[in-house]
Coordinates of C-alpha atoms and ligand atoms in Angstrom, one line a residue:
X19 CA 0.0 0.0 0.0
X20 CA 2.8 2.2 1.1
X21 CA 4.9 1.6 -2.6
X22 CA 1.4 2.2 -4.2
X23 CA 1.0 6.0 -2.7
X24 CA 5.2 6.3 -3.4
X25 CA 4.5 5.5 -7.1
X26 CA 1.0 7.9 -7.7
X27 CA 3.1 10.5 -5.9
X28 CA 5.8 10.1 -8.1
X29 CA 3.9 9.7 -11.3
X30 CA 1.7 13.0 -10.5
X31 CA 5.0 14.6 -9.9
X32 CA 6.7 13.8 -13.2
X33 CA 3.3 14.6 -14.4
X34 CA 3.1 18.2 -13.2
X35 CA 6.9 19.4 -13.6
X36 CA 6.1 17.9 -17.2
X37 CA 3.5 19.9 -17.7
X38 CA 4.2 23.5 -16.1
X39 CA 7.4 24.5 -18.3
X40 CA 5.6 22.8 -21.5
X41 CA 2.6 25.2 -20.4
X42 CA 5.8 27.8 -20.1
X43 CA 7.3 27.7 -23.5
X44 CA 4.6 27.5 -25.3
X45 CA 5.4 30.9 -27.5
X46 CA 2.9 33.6 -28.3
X47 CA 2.0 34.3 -31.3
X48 CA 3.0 38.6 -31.0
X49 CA 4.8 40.4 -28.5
X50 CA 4.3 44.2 -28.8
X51 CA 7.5 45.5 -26.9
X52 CA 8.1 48.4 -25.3
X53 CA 4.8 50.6 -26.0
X54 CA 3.2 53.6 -23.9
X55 CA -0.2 51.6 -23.2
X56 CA -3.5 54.0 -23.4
X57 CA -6.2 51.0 -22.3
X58 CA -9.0 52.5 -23.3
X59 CA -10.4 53.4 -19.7
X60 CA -9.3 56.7 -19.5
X61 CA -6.6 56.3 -17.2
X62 CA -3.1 57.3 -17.9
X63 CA -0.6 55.3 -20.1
X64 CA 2.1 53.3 -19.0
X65 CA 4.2 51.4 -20.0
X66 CA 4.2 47.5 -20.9
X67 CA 4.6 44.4 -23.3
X68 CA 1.6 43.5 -24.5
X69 CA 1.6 39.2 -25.5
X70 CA -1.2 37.8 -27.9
X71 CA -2.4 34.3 -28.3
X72 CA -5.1 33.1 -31.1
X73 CA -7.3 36.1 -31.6
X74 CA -6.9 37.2 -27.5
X75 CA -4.4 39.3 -25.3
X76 CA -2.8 36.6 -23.4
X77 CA -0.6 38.9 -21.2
X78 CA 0.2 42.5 -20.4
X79 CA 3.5 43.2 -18.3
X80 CA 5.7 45.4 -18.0
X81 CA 8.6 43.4 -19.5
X82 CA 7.5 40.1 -21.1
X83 CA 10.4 37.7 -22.2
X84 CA 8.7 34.3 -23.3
X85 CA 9.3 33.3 -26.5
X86 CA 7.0 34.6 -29.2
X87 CA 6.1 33.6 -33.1
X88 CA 7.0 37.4 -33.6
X89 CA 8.2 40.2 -31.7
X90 CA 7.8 44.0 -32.7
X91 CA 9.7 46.7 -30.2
X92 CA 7.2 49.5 -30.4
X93 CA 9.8 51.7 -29.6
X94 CA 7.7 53.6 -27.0
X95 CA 4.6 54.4 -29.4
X96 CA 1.4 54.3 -27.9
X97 CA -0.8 50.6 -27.9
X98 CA -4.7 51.4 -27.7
X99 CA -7.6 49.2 -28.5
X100 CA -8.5 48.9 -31.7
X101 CA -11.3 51.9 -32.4
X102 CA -15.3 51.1 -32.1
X103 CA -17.2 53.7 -34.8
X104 CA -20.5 53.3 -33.2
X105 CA -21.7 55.2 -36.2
X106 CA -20.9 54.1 -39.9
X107 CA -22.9 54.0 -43.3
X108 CA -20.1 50.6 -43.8
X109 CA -22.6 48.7 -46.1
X110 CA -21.5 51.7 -48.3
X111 CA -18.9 50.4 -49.5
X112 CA -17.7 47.1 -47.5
X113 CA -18.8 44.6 -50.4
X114 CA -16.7 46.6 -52.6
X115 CA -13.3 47.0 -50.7
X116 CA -13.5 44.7 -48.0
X117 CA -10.3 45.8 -46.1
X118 CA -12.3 49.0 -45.1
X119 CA -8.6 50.7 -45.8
X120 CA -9.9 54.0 -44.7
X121 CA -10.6 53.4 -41.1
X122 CA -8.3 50.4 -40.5
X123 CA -5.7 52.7 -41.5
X124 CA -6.6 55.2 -39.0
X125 CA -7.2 52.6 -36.3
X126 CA -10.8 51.7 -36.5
X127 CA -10.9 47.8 -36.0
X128 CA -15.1 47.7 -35.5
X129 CA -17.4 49.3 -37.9
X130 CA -21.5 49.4 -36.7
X131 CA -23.7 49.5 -39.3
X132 CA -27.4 50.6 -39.9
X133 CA -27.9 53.9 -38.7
X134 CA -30.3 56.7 -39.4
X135 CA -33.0 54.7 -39.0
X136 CA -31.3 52.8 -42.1
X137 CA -31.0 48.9 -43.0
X138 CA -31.8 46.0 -44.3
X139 CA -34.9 44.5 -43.4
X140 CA -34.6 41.8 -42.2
X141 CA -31.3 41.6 -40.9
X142 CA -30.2 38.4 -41.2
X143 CA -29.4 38.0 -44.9
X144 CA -27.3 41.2 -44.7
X145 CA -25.4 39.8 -41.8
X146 CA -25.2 36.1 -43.5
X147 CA -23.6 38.2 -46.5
X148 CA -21.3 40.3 -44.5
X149 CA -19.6 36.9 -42.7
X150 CA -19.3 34.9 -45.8
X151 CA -17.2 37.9 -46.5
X152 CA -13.8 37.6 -46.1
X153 CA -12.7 41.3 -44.7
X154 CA -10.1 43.7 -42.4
X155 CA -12.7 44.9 -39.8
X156 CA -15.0 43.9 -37.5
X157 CA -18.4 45.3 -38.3
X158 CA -22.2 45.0 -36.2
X159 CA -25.6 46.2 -37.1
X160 CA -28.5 47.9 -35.6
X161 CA -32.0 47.7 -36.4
X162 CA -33.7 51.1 -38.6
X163 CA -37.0 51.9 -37.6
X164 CA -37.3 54.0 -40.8
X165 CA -36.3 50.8 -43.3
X166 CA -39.4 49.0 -41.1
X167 CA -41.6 51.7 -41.6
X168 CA -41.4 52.3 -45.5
X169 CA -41.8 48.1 -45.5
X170 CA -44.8 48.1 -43.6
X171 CA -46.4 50.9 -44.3
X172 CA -44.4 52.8 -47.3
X173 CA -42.9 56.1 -46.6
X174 CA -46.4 58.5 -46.5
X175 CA -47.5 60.9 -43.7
X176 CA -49.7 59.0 -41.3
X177 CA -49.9 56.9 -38.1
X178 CA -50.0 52.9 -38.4
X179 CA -52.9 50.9 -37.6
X180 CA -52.7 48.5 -35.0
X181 CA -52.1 45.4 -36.9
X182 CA -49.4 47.7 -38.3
X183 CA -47.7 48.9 -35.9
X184 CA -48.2 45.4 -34.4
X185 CA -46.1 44.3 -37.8
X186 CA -43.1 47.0 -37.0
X187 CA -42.8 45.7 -33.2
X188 CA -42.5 42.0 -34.9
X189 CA -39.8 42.8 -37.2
X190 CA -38.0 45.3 -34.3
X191 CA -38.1 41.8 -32.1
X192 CA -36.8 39.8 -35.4
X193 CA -33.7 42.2 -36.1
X194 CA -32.6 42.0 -32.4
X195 CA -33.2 38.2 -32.8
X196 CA -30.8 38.6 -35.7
X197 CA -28.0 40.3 -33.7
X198 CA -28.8 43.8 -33.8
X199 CA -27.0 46.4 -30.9
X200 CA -30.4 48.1 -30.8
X201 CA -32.7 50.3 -32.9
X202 CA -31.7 53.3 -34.8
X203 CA -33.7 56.2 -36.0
X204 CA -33.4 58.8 -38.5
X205 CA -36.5 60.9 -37.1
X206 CA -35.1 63.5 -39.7
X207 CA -35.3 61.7 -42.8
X208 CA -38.9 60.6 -45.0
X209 CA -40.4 58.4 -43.3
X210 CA -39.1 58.6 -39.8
X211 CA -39.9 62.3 -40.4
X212 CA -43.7 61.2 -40.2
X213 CA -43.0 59.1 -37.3
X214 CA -45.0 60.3 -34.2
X215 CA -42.6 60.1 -30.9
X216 CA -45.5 57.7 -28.7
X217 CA -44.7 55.2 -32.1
X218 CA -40.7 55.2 -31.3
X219 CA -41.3 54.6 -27.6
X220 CA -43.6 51.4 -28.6
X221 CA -40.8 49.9 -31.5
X222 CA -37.6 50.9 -28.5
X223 CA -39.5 49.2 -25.9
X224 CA -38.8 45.8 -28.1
X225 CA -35.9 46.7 -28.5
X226 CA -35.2 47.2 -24.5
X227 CA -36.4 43.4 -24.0
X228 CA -33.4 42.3 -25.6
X229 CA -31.2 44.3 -24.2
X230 CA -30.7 46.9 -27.3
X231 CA -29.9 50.6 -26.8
X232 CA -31.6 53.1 -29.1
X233 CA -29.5 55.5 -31.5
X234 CA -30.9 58.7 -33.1
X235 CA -30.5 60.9 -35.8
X236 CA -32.7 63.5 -34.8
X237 CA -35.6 65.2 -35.9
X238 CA -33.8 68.5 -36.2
X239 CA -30.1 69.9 -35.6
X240 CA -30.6 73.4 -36.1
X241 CA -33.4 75.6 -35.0
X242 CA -35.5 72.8 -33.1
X243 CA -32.3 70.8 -32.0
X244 CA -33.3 71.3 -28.1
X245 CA -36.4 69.9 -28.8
X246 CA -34.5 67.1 -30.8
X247 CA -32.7 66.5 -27.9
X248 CA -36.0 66.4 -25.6
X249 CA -37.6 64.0 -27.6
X250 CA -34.1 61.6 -27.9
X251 CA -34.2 61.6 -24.4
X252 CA -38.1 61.2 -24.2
X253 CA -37.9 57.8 -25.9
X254 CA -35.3 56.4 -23.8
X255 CA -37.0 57.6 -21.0
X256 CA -39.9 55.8 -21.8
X257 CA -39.0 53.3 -23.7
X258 CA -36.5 52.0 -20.9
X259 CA -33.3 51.6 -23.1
X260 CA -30.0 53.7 -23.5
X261 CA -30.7 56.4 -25.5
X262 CA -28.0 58.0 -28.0
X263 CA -27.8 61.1 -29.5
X264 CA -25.7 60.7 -33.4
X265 CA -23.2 63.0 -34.6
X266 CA -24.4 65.6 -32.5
X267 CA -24.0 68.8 -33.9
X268 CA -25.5 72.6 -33.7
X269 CA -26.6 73.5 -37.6
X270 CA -26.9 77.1 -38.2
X271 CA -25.3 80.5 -37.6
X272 CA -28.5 81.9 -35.7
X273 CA -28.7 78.3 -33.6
X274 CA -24.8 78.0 -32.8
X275 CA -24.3 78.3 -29.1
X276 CA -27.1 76.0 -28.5
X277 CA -25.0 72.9 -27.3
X278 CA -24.6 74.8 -23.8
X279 CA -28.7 73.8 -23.6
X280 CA -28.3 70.3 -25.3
X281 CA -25.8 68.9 -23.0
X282 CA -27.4 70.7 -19.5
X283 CA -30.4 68.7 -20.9
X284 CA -28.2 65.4 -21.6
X285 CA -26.8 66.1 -17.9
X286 CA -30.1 67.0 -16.5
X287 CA -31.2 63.2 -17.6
X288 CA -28.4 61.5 -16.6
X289 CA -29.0 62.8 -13.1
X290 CA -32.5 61.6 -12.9
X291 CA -31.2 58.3 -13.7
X292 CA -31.9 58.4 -17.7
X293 CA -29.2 56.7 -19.5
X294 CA -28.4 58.9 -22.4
X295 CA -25.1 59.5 -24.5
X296 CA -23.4 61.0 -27.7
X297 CA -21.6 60.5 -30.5
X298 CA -20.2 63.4 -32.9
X299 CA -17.3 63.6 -35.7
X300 CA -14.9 66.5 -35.2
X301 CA -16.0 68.7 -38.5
X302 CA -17.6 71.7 -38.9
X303 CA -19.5 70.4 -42.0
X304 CA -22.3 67.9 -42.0
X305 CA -22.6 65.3 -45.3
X306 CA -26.6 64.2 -46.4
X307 CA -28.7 64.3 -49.3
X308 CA -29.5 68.0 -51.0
X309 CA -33.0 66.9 -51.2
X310 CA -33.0 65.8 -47.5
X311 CA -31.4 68.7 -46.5
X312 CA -32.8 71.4 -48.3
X313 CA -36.1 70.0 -48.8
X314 CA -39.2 70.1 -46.8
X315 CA -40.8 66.7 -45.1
X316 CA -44.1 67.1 -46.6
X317 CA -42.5 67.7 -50.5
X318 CA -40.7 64.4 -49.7
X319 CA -43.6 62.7 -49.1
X320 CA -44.2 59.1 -51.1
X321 CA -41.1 58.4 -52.6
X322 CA -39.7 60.2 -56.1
X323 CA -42.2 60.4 -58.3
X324 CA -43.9 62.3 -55.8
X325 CA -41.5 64.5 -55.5
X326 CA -40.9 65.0 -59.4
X327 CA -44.8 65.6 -59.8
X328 CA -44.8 68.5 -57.1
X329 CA -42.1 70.2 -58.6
X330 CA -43.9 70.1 -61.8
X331 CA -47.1 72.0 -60.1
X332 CA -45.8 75.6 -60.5
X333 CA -47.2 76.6 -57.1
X334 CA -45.9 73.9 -55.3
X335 CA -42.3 74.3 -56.5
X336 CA -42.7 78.1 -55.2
X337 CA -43.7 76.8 -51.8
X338 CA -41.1 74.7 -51.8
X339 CA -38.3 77.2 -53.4
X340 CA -39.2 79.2 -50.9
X341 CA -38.4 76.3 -47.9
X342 CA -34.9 75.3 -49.8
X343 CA -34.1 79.7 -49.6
X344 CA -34.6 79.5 -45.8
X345 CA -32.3 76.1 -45.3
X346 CA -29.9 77.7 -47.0
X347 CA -30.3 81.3 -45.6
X348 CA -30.4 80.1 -41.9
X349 CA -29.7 76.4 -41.5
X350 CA -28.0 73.9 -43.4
X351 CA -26.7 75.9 -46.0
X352 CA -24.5 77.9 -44.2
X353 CA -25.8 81.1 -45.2
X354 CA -24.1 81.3 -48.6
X355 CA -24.6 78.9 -52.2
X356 CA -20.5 78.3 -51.6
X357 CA -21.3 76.4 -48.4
X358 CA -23.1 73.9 -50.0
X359 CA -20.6 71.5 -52.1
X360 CA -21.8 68.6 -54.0
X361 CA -20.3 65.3 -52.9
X362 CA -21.1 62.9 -55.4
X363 CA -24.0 63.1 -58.0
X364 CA -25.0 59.2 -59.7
X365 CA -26.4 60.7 -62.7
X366 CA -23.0 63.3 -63.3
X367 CA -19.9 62.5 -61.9
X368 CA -18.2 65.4 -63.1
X369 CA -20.5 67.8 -60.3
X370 CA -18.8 66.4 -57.3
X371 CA -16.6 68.8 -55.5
X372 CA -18.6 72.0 -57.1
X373 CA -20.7 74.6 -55.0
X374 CA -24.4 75.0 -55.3
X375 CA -22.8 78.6 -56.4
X376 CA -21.2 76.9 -59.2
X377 CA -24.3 74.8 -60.5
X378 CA -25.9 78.1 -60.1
X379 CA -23.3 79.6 -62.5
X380 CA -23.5 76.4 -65.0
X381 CA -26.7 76.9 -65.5
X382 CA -26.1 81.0 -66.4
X383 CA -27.6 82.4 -63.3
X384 CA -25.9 84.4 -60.9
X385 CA -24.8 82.9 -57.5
X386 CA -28.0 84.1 -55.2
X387 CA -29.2 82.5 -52.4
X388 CA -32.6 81.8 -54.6
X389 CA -31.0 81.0 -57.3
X390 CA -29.1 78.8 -55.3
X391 CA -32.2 76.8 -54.5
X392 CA -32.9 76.9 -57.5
X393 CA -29.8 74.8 -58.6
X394 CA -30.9 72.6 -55.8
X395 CA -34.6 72.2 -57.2
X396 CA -32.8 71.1 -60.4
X397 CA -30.1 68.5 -59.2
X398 CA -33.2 66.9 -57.3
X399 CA -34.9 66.4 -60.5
X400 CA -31.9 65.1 -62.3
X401 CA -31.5 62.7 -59.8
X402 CA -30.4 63.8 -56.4
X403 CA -27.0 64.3 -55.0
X404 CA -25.3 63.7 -51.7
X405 CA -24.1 67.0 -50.2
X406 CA -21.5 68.2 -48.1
X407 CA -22.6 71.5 -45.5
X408 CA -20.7 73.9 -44.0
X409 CA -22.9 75.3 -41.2
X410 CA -21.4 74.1 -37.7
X411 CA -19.2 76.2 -35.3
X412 CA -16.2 75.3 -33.8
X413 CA -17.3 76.1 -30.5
X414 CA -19.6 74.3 -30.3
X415 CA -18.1 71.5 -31.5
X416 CA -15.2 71.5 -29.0
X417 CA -17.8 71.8 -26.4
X418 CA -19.7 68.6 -27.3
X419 CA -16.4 66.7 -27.5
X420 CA -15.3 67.9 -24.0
X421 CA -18.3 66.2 -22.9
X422 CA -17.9 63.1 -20.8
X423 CA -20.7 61.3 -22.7
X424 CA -19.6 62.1 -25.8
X425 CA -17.9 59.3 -27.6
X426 CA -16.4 59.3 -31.2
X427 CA -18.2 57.9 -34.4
X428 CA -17.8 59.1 -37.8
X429 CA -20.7 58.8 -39.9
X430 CA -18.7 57.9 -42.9
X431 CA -18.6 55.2 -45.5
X432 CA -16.3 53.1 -47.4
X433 CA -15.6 55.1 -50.4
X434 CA -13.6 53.8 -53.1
X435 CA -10.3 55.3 -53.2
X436 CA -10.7 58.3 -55.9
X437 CA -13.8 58.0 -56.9
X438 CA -16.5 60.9 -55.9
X439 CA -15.5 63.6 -53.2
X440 CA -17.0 62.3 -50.2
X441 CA -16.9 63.7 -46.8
X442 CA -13.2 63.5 -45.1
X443 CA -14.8 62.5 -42.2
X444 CA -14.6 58.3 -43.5
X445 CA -11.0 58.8 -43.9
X446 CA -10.0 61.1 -41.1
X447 CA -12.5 61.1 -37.9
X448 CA -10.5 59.6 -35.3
X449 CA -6.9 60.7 -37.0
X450 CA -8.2 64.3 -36.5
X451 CA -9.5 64.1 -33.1
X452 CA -5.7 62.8 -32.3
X453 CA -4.1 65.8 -33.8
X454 CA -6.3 68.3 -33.9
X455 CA -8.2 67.9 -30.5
X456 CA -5.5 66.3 -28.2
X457 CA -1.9 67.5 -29.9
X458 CA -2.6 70.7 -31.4
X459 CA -5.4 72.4 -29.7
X460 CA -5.3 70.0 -26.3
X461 CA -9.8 70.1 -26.1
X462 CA -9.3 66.6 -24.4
X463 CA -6.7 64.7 -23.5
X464 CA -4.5 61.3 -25.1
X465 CA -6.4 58.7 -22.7
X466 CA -9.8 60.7 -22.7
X467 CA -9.7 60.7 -26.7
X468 CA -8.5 56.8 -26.4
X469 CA -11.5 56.4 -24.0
X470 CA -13.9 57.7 -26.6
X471 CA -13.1 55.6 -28.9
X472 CA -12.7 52.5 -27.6
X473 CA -13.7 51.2 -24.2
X474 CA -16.7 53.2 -24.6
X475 CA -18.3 52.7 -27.4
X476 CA -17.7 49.3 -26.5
X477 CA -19.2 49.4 -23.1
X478 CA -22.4 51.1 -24.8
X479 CA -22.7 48.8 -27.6
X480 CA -22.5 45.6 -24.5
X481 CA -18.6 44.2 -26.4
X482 CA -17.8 43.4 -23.4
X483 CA -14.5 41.3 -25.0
X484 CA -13.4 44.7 -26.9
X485 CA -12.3 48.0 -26.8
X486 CA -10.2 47.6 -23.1
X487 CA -6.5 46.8 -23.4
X488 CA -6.4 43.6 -20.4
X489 CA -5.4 40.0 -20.7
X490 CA -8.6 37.7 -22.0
X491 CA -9.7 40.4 -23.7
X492 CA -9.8 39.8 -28.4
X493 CA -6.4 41.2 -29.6
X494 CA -8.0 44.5 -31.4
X495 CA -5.2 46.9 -31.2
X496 CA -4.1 49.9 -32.9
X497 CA -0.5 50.9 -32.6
X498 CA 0.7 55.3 -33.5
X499 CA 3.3 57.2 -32.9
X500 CA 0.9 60.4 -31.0
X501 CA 3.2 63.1 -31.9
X502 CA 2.9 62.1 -36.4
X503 CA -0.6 60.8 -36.1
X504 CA -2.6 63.0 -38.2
X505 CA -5.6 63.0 -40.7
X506 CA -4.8 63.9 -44.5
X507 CA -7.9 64.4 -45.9
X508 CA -9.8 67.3 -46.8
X509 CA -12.6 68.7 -47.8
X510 CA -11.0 69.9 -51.2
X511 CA -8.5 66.4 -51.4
X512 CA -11.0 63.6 -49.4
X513 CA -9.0 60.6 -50.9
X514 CA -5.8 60.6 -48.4
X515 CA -5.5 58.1 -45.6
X516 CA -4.4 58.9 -41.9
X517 CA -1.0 59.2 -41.4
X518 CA 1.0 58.0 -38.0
X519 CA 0.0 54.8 -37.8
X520 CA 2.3 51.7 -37.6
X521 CA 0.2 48.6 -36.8
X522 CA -3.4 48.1 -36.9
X523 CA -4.5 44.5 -35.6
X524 CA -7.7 42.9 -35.6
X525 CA -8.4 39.7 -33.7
X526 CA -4.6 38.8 -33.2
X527 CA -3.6 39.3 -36.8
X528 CA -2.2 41.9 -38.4
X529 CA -4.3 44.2 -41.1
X530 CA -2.0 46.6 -41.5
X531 CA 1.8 47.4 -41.3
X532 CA 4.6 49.0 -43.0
X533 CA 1.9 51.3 -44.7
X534 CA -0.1 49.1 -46.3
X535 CA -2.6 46.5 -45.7
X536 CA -1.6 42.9 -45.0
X537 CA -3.8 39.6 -46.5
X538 CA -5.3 39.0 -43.2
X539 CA -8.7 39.4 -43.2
X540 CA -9.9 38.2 -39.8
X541 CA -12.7 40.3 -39.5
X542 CA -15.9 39.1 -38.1
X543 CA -19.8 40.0 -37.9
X544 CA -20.4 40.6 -34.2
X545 CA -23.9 40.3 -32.6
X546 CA -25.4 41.6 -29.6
X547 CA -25.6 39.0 -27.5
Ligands
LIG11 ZN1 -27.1 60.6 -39.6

């Protein structure tokens, strides 16, 4: 009995001092040396190795010397998670250039999807599509209550019937079902533009059973944005679900300074226990349709050949000449036809990066504000454009990022490199909010811009395995050096990717290094689970 217990004791030894150093030497896969860690929570860098395994950070130390597949020396450039863009038009773009070059090069790793009130209905095909896909970046969806609406009921000026509305709250229910982060509205766009607030609260309360948050693009951002902002609040409120405001942003010379009342309203809610929060993209020039933008609701009612036939009744298109004169007088226009640029036109590539002044011009009128509407009356009938809009102050834009709610999401697209003049914001966003806002004009600082970009947006969306820089956590990391990291494109020269960046990896593997993409594509669909 004795020699029995001698020989398990013996066996379980040579057992276990087997096992530990095979469990020791088992290398990583990548060290990152020697980097200035920002971990997403806000709290200061320091400085540490960071080990990966598979698609997860194994380790984080301050010096790590276990073996590794590879090992980088970071030479003392900052490690962050890789960024979360709460806010993204991605299915713009992703099927065509599924490295999503423009934000993995300025160290977006996850991409959500279906915003505005806008997506695919139902969800699950999209999101079938998107991971047979192979692709860079990580990329999530939310529901639109405006894509349910035109299904159900089209995209016309009146409340649902119960059986209706009943329909909406089923397919809300199926898109969280199909891995949706929450709902989204576009309350300013045709038809959530006919959508009566007590109709949100009843499709968000769905959404709050499964555990969605609701995202809005608001009624109004210029003269009626408190009210916006009221109502944003109103349905999270009562709908009992986070509640997000989208690129929030003040539109309008005689409405700038109005962020002071938004946010004491945002902070007046959070006090009374109402979870609300904010995204915004640092650039004083907002990107929608010119027919959405300078266009009233009820002369967008019923779709485009509605639209067409109003503008042929003579009295009509004075009414609603008279609308597009005030947006661009007082609202989105800026106040002058040159604020208004054209971003991309389907029908006539060769308008993109021209002024509504210009069209004016081209078409042998001088460059009034009416005439400017004019223009705008006319690209509508040709076929609509997507519009860039200088109307936003700086002021209050550095007062909205300051904001402790506020996180970072750039409303952009995947553009094909070249082609059309979109909005820098796709390329630039979180590039410019490193220079600009922390290096150059120090609005916020290195961790607080890491923290709004990362761990939470990552917190708010419920990635719980993302955007924080700890061991267990999926190896999304962006790696820059903070004093070159800068954004290159422009409004005049949109096609230029960030610049400052060194690696960019996405669930352990590499995307992006030496300055240009790698063949990984280890990008996956993520769901809200
Ligand atoms: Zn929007």
């Amino acid at each position: 009995m004795r020699k029995l217990t001698v020989v398990v004791v013996a066996t379980l030894l040579i057992l276990a001092l087997t096992a530990i150093p095979t469990a020791q030497i088992q290398p990583y896969d990548l060290l990152l040396r020697n980097g200035r860690i920002v971990d997403g929570t806000g709290s200061p860098w320091y400085r540490g190795d960071i080990a990966i395994r598979g698609d997860t950070i194994a380790r984080i130390a301050p010096t790590i010397t276990e073996p590794a597949a590879r090992v980088i020396d970071l030479g003392g450039q900052v490690i962050a998670p890789g960024f979360i863009d709460i806010h993204t038009h991605a299915r713009r773009g992703i099927f065509d250039v599924p490295t999503a070059d423009n934000y993995i090069r300025q160290g977006v790793t996850t991409v959500m999807e279906g915003p505005d009130g806008s997506s695919p209905v139902p969800l699950a095909p999209f999101l079938a599509r998107l991971d047979a896909l192979p692709k860079s970046i990580n990329i999530g969806s939310f529901i639109g209550q405006g894509s349910i609406r035109s299904a159900v009921i089209g995209d016309v000026d009146r409340k649902p019937t119960a059986k209706e509305l009943d329909k909406m709250r089923t397919l809300v229910e199926q898109g969280m079902k199909d891995g949706a982060f929450g709902l989204s509205t576009g309350l300013f766009y045709v038809p959530g533009t006919f959508t009566p607030t007590a109709e949100v609260i009843e499709l968000a309360k769905v959404a709050a059973r499964y555990g969605g948050m609701h995202e809005s693009h608001m009624c109004d951002e210029a003269s009626s944005v408190v009210e916006s902002v009221k109502e944003t609040i109103a349905i999270g409120e009562q709908g009992g679900l986070p509640t997000h405001v989208s690129h929030h942003k003040i539109i309008g010379v005689g409405n700038w300074g109005r962020s002071v009342d938004t946010l004491h309203l945002i902070d007046e809610a959070r006090v009374r226990g109402v979870d609300v929060t904010i995204d915004q993209y640092p650039y004083t020039a907002s990107s929608t349709g010119i027919q959405a933008a300078l266009f009233p609701a009820w002369a967008q009612e019923g779709g485009r050949e509605q639209v067409l036939k109003r503008l042929k009744d003579p009295s009509l298109r004075a009414k609603i000449k008279t609308e597009s004169v005030r947006l661009i007088r007082s609202e989105r226009g800026g106040g002058d036809p040159k604020n208004v640029v054209i971003a991309r036109c389907e029908w006539d590539t060769s308008l993109a990066g021209k002024s509504l002044a210009d069209v004016a011009r081209l078409r042998g009128m001088d460059p009034t504000i009416e005439n400017a509407a004019e223009a705008a009356l006319w690209l509508v009938e040709q076929g609509g454009c997507q519009g860039i809009f200088h109307a936003i102050s700086e002021v209050d834009l550095e007062r909205i990022l300051r904001h402790p709610a506020t996180m970072i999401g750039s409303d952009g697209e995947i553009p094909i490199f070249g082609k059309a003049n979109p909005h820098p914001r796709s390329y630039g966003t979180f590039a410019r909010v490193l220079a600009v806002y922390v290096r150059e004009k120090k609005t916020i600082t290195l961790e607080e811009a890491v923290r709004k970009m990362s761990g939470f947006p990552a917190q708010r969306l419920g990635l719980l395995d993302r955007g924080i820089l700890r061991p267990g956590m999926r190896a999304d990391i962006a790696v820059f050096d903070p004093a070159k990291v800068r954004d290159m494109a422009t409004f005049d020269k949109p096609h230029a990717y960030a610049e400052g960046f060194s690696y960019i990896i996405v669930n352990g593997q590499i995307v992006f290094e030496g300055g240009a993409m790698t063949t990984a594509r280890p990008g996956r669909v993520l769901y809200k689970r």
